Coordinates of C-alpha atoms in Angstrom, one line a residue:
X15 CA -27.8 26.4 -16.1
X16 CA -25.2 29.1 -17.0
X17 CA -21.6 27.8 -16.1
X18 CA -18.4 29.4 -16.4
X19 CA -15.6 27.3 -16.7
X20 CA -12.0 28.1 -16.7
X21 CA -9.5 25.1 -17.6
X22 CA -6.6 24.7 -20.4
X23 CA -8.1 23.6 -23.4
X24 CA -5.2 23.8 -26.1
X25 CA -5.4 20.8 -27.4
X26 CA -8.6 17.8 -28.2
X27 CA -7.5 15.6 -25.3
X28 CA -6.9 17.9 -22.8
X29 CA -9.1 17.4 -19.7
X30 CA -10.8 20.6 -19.6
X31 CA -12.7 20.3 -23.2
X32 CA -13.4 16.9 -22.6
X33 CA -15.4 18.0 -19.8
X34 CA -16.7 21.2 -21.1
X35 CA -18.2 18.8 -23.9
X36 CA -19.8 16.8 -21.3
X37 CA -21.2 19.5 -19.5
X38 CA -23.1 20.5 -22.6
X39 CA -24.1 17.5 -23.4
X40 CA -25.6 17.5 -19.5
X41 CA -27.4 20.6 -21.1
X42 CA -25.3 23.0 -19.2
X43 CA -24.7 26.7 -21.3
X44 CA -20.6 26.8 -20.5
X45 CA -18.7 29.9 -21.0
X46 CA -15.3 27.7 -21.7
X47 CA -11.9 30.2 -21.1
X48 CA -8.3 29.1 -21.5
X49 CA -7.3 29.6 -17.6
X50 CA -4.1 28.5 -17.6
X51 CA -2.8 30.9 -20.2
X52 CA -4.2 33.9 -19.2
X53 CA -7.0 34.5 -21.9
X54 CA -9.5 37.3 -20.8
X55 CA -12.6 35.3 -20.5
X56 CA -16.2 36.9 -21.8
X57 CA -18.6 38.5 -19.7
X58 CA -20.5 36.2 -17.6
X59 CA -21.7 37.8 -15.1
X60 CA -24.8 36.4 -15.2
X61 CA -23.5 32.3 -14.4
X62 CA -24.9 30.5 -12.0
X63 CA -21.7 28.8 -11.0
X64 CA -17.9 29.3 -11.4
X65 CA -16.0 25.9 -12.5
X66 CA -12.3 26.0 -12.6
X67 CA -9.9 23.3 -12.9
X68 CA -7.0 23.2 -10.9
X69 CA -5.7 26.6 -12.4
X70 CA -5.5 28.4 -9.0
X71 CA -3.5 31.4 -10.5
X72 CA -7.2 32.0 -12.3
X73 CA -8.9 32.5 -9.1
X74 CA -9.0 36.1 -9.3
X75 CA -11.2 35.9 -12.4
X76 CA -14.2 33.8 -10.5
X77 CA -14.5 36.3 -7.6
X78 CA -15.5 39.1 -10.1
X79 CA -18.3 37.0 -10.8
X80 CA -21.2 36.0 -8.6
X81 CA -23.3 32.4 -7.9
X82 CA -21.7 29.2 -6.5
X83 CA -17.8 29.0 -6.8
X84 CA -16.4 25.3 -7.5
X85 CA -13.0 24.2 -7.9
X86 CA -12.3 20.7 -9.4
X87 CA -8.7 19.1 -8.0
X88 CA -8.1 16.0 -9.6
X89 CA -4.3 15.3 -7.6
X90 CA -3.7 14.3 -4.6
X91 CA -5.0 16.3 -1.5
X92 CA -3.2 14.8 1.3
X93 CA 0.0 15.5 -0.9
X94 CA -1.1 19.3 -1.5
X95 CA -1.4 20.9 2.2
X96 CA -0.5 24.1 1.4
X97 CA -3.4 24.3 0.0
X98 CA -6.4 23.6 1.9
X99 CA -7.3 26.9 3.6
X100 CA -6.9 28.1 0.2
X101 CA -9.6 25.3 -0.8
X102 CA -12.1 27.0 1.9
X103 CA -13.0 30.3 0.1
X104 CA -14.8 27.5 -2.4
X105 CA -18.2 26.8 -2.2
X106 CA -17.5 23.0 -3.0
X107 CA -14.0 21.4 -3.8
X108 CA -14.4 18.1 -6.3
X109 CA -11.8 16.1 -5.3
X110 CA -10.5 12.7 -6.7
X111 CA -9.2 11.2 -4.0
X112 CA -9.3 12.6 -0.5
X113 CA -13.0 13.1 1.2
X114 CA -11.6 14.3 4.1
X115 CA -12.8 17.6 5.0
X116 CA -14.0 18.1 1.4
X117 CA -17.4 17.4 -0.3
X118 CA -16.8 13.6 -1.9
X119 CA -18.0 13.7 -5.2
X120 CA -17.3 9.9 -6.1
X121 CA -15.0 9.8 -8.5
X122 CA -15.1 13.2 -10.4
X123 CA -13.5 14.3 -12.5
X124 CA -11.9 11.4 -13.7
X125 CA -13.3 9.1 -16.3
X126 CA -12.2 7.7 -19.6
X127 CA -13.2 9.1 -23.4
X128 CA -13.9 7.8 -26.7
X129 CA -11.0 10.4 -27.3
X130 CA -8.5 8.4 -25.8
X131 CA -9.6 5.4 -28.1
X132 CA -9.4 7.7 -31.5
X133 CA -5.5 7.7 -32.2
X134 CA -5.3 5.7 -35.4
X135 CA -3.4 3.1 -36.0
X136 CA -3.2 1.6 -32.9
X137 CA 0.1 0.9 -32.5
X138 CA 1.8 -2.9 -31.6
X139 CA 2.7 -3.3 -28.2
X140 CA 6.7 -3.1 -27.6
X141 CA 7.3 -2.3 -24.3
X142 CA 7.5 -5.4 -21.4
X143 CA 6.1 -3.0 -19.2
X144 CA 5.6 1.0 -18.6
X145 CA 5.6 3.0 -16.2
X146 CA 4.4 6.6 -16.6
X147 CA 4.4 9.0 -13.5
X148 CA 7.2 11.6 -11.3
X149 CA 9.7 11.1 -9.1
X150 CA 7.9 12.5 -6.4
X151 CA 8.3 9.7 -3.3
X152 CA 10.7 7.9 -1.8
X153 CA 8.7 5.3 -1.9
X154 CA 7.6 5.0 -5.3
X155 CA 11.5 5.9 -6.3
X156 CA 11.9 2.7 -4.6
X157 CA 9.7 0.4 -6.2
X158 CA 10.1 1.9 -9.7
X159 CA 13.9 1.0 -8.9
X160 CA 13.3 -2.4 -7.8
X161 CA 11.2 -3.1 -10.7
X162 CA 13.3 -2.0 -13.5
X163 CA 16.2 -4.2 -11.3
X164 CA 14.0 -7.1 -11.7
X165 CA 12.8 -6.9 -15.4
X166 CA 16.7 -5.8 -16.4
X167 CA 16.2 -3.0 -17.8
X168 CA 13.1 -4.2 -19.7
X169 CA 10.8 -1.5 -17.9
X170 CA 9.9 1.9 -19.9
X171 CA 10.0 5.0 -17.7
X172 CA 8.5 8.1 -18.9
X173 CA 8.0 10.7 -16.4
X174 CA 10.2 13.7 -14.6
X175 CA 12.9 13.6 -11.9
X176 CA 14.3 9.9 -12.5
X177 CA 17.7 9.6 -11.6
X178 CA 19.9 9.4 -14.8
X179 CA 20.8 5.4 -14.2
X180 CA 17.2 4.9 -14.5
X181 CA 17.2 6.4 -18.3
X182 CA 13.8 7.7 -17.6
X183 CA 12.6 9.3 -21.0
X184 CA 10.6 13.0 -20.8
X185 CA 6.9 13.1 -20.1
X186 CA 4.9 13.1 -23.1
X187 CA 0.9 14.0 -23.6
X188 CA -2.2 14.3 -25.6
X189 CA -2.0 12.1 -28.8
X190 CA 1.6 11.2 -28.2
X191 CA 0.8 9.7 -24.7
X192 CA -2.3 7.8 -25.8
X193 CA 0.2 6.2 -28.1
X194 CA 2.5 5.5 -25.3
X195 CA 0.3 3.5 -23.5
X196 CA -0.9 1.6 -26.8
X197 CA 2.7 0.5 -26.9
X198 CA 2.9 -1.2 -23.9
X199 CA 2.2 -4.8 -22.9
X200 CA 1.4 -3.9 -19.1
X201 CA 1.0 -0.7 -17.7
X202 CA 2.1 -0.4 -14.3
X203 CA 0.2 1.6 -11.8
X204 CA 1.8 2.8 -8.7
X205 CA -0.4 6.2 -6.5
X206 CA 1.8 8.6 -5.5
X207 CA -0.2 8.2 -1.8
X208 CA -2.2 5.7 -0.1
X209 CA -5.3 7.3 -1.3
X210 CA -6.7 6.7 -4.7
X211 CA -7.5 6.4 -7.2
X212 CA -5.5 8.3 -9.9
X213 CA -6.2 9.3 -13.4
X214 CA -4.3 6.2 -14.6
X215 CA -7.2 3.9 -13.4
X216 CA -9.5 5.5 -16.0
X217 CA -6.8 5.7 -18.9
X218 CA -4.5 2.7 -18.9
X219 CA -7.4 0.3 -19.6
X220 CA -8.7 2.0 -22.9
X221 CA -5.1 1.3 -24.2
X222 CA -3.4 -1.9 -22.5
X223 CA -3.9 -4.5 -19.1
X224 CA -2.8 -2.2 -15.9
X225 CA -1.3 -3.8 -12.9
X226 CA -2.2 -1.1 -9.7
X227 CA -1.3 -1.1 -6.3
X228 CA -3.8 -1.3 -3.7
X229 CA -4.5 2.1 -2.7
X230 CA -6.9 2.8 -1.0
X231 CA -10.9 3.4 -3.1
X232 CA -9.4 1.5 -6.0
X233 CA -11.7 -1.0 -5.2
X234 CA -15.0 0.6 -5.4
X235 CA -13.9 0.6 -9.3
X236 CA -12.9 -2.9 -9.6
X237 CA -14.3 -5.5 -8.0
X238 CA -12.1 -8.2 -5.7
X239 CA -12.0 -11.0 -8.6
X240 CA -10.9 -8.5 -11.0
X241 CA -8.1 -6.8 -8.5
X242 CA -7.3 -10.4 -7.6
X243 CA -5.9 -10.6 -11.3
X244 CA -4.5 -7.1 -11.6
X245 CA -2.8 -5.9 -7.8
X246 CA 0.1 -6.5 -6.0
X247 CA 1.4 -5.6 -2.6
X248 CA 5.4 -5.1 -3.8
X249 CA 7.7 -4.7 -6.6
X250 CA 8.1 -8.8 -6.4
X251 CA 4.2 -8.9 -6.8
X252 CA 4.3 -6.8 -9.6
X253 CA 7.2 -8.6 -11.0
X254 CA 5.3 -11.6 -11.4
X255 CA 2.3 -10.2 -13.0
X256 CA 4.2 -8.8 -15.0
X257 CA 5.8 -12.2 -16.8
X258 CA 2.7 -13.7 -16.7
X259 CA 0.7 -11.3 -18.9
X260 CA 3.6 -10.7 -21.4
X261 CA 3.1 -14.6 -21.8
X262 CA -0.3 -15.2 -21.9
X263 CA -1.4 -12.5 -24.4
X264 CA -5.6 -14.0 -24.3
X265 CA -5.4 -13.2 -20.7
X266 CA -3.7 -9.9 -21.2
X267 CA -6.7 -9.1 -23.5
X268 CA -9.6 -10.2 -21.6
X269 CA -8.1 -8.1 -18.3
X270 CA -7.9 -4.6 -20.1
X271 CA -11.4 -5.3 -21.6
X272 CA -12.5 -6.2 -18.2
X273 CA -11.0 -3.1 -17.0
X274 CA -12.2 -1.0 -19.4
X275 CA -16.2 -2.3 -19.1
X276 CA -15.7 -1.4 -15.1
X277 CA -14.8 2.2 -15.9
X278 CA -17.4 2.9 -18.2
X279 CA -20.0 4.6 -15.6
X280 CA -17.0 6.9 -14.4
X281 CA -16.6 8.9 -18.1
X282 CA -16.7 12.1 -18.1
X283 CA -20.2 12.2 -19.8
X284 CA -22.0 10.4 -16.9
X285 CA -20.0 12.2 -14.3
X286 CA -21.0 15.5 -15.3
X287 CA -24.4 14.4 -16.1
X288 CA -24.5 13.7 -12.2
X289 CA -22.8 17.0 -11.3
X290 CA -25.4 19.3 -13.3
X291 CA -28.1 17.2 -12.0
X292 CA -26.2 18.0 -8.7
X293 CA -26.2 21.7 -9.0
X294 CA -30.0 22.3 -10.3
X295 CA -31.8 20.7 -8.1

C-alpha cells in the first residue's frame, strides 16, 4: 500500500514521523511531506490513500491526487464545529474522541513511544504537581484556579492564556516537554470536554503518576481499580490525591507503571498496524 501522508515533521518527537515510522513498519510505502509548512510534496499520484494530519490548510494538495482521502483529528470534535461539514468531503475522519457522526477508530491516533522515554538523564522530580494544557474553558479555568488555591502556589502551570496571577509559564514541546513531565511528581489531567480521552492519557504515564478526570472513554483504557487510584470528580478530589502521592513515593511508582503497561496496545505501532490492515483488506 502506497500512502501519502502530509503532517509536520520538523522535529523526532513530533506526531507525524512517529506515525509515518509506524506506518512503515505496518509495511505501508509512505510518501512523508512537511504539511504544515508548505513544502511541495513529490509526485504521488499513484497512492492508494491520502493521510493528513490535522493540517487543513494542506487540503488542497490531497484533491490533486486520487484513491481514499483520510484525515486524522486528534482534538476535540465537539469543541471544533466549524468544522464538520468541512470533515464530510473525507472519505473517513480518525477521530480521538468524538464517534459521533464520524467513523470510530478506537483510539487513533494516539499512543505512547519509546521516543518519549529516550530523553537522557531523566531528570528528579521537583514539581508537587503540573498541569500542562490552555486556557480554553471556563470550567477548566476554574478548577486549574482552585487547585493552585489549594496546593498554595505549589502547582506548575505551563500552557497559553492563564491569567497573569496564575504565573502560568509558556508552552514548551518535543524534548523540552518530555522533560517537563519527568519533572513532575503528579501530573494532573483535566479534558478540555466531557469526551475523552486526550493525548495526555498516552504521555503522562511514560514520564510520572497522572491524576485524570473522568471523562468520558477514559475508562476503556484503564480499568475501574486502576481509575479508583488515579480519578477525581473535583479540584478537592484531586487535591487529595495529590498529597497522598507526593508522600507515598512506592505508590507513586507502582501507579505510573500501572498506567504505562495499560497503554501499551494503544502506541502508535499497533495502532497503525490496525489501520493498514484496515485499509487493505
Amino acid at each position: 500500500m502506497k500512502i501519502l501522508f502530509g503532517s509536520p515533521f520538523r522535529a523526532p518527537f513530533d506526531n507525524g514521523r512517529m506515525i509515518a515510522e509506524a506506518l512503515r513498519k505496518a509495511g505501508a510505502h509512505v510518501v512523508h511531506f512537511d504539511a504544515r509548512n508548505g513544502d511541495v510534496p513529490p509526485k504521488a499520484h499513484d497512492a492508494d490513500l491520502s493521510l493528513i494530519l490535522k493540517c487543513t490548510r494542506s487540503d488542497e494538495v490531497f484533491r490533486a491526487h486520487p484513491g481514499r482521502r483520510i484525515v486524522i483529528f486528534p482534538d476535540a470534535l465537539d469543541r471544533s464545529p466549524h468544522l464538520h461539514d468541512h470533515l464530510q468531503q473525507y472519505d473517513r475522519v480518525l477521530s480521538c474522541n468524538d464517534p459521533g457522526p464520524y467513523t470510530w477508530a478506537e483510539f487513533f491516533p494516539l499512543g505512547w513511544s519509546e521516543t518519549l522515554n529516550a530523553v537522557q538523564p531523566r531528570p528528579a522530580p521537583s514539581y508537587p504537581a503540573l498541569f500542562c494544557g490552555t486556557n480554553n474553558s471556563p470550567g477548566r479555568l476554574a478548577f486549574v484556579r482552585a487547585l493552585k488555591n489549594s496546593l498554595a502556589g505549589a502547582l506548575a502551570i505551563n500552557g497559553n492564556n492563564w491569567p497573569p496571577e496564575l504565573h502560568a509559564r509558556p508552552p514548551v514541546y518535543y524534548e523540552d516537554y518530555v522533560i517537563l513531565l519527568s519533572r513532575a511528581k503528579v501530573i494532573v489531567n483535566r479534558h478540555e470536554s466531557p469526551v475523552g480521552p486526550n493525548l495526555r492519557c498516552f504521555e503522562a504515564p511514560q514520564c510520572a503518576p497522572m491524576i485524570v478526570d473522568k471523562a468520558r472513554g477514559v475508562n476503556r483504557i484503564f480499568s475501574p481499580n486502576l481509575l479508583a487510584k488515579c480519578s477525581y470528580e473535583n479540584a478537592d478530589d484531586a487535591l487529595r490525591l495529590i498529597q497522598y502521592l507526593n508522600f507515598a513515593p512506592d505508590e507513586a511508582l507502582a501507579l505510573r507503571r500501572a498506567q504505562a503497561a495499560a497503554t501499551e496496545d494503544f502506541s502508535y505501532e499497533r495502532q497503525m498496524a490496525k489501520f493498514v490492515e484496515e485499509e487493505t483488506k
